[in-house]
Short mmCIF file of C-alpha atoms in Angstrom, two decimals:
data_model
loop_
_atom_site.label_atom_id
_atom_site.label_comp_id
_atom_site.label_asym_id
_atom_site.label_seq_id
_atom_site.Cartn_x
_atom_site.Cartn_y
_atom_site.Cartn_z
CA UNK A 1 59.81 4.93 -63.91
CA UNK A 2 63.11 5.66 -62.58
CA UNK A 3 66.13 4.07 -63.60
CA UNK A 4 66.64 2.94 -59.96
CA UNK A 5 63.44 1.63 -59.86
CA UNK A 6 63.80 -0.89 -62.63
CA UNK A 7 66.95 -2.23 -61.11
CA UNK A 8 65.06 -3.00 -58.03
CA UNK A 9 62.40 -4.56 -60.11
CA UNK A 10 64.90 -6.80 -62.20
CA UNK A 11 65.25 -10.57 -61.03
CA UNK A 12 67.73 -11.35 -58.54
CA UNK A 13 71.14 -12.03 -59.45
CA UNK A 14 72.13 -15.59 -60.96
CA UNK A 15 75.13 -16.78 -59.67
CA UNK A 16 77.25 -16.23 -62.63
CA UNK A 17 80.13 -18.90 -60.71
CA UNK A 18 77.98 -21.83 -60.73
CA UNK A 19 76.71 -20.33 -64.54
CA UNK A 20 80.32 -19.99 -66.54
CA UNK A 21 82.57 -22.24 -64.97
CA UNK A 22 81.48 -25.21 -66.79
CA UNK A 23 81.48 -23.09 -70.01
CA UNK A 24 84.73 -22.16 -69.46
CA UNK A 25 86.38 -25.26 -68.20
CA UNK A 26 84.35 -27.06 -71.80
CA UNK A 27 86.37 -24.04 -73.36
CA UNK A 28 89.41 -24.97 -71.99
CA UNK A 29 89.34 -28.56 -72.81
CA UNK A 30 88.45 -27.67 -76.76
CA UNK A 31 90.81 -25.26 -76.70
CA UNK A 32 93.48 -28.27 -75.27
CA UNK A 33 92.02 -30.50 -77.89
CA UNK A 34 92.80 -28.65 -80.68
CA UNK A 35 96.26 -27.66 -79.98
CA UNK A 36 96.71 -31.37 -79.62
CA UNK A 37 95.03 -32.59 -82.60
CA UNK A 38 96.96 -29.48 -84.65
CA UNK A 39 100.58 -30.98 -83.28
CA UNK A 40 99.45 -33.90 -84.45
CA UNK A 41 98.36 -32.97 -88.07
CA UNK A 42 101.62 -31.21 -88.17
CA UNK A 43 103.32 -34.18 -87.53
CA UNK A 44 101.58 -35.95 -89.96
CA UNK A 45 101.97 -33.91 -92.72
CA UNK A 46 105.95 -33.48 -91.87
CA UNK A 47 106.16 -37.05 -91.99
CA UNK A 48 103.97 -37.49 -95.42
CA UNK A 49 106.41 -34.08 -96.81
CA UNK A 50 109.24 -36.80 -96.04
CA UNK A 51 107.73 -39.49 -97.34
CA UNK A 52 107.42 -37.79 -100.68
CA UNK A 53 110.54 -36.56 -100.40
CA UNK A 54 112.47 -39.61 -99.99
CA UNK A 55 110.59 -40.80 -103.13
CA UNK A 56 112.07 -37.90 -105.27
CA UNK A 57 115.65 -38.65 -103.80
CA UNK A 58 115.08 -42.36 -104.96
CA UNK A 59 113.40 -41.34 -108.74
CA UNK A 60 116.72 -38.81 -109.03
CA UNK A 61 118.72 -41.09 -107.92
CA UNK A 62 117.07 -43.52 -110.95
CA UNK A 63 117.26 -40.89 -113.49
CA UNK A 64 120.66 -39.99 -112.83
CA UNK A 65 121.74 -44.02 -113.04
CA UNK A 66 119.85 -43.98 -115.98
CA UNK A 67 121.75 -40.77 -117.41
CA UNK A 68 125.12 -41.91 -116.66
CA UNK A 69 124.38 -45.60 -118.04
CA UNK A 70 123.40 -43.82 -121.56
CA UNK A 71 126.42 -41.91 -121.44
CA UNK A 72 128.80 -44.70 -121.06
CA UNK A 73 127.39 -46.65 -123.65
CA UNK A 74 127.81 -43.39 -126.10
CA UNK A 75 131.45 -43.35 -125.06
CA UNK A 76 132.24 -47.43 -125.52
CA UNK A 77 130.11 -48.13 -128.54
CA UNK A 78 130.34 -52.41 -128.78
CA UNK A 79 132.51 -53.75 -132.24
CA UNK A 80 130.65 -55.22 -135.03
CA UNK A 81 127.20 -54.76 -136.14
CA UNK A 82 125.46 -57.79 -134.67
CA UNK A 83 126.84 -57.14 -131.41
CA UNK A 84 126.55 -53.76 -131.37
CA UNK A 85 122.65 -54.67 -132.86
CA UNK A 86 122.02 -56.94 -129.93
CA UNK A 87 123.94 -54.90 -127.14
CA UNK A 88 121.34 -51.83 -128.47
CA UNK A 89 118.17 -54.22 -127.91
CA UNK A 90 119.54 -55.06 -124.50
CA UNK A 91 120.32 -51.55 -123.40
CA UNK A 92 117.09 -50.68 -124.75
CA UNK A 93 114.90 -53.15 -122.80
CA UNK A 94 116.74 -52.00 -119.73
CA UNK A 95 116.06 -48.72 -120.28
CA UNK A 96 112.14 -49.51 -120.74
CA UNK A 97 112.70 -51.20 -117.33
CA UNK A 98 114.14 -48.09 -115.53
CA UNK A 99 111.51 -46.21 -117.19
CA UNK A 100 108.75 -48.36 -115.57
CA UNK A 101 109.92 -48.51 -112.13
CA UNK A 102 110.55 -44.63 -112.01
CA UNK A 103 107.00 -44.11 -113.55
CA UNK A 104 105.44 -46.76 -110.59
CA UNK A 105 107.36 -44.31 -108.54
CA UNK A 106 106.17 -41.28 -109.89
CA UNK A 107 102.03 -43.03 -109.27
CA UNK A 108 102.83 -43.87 -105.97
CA UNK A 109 103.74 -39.98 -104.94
CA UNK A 110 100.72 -39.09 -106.81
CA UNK A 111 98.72 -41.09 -105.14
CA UNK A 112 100.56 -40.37 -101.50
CA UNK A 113 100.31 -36.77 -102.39
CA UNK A 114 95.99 -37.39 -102.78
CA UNK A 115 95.47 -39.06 -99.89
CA UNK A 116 97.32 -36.53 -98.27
CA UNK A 117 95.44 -34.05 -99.58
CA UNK A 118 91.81 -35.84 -98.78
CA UNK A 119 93.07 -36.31 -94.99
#
């Protein structure tokens, strides 16, 4: 056979028109759908990246408190023993306070940065 001869035998034409417009008009809409949807996760994870980053202002902002406070008690030690004694526990207790509130802080942006992570 002929190569002409098995293009005459071959089926008709399909109308390709009728055949790939729908595909490519589904295309087009996943294609729309996922530039959406990837503004949006970039949004998200901007606003998470802030999130976490406001925490870090506010546990530097604790430590450095925290930091001065110990140096001004090194510079004005208290008079007397007792009070000095006592004004030690005090400073002490406050400390273990500071301590526990950044290290809440510090769980919290773990646990922001894993959910973050598992979205």
């Amino acid at each position: 056979m002929r190569p002409w001869e098995i293009v005459e035998l071959a089926e008709p034409e399909e109308d390709f028109e009728q055949f790939l417009l729908p595909v490519i008009n589904e295309m087009r809409e996943d294609i729309a759908a996922l530039t959406r949807e990837h503004g949006r996760a970039y949004m998200r994870n901007r606003s998470k990246l802030w999130e976490m980053d406001n925490m870090l202002i506010q546990i530097k902002t604790q430590v450095e408190a925290s930091e001065e406070s110990a140096l001004n008690h090194l510079q004005n030690p208290s008079d007397g023993v007792e009070g000095r004694a006592a004004k030690r526990c005090e400073k002490a207790e406050e400390k273990a306070k500071e301590i526990a509130k950044m290290a809440e802080m510090l769980v919290e942006l773990v646990r922001r940065i894993e959910r973050s992570e598992s979205s």
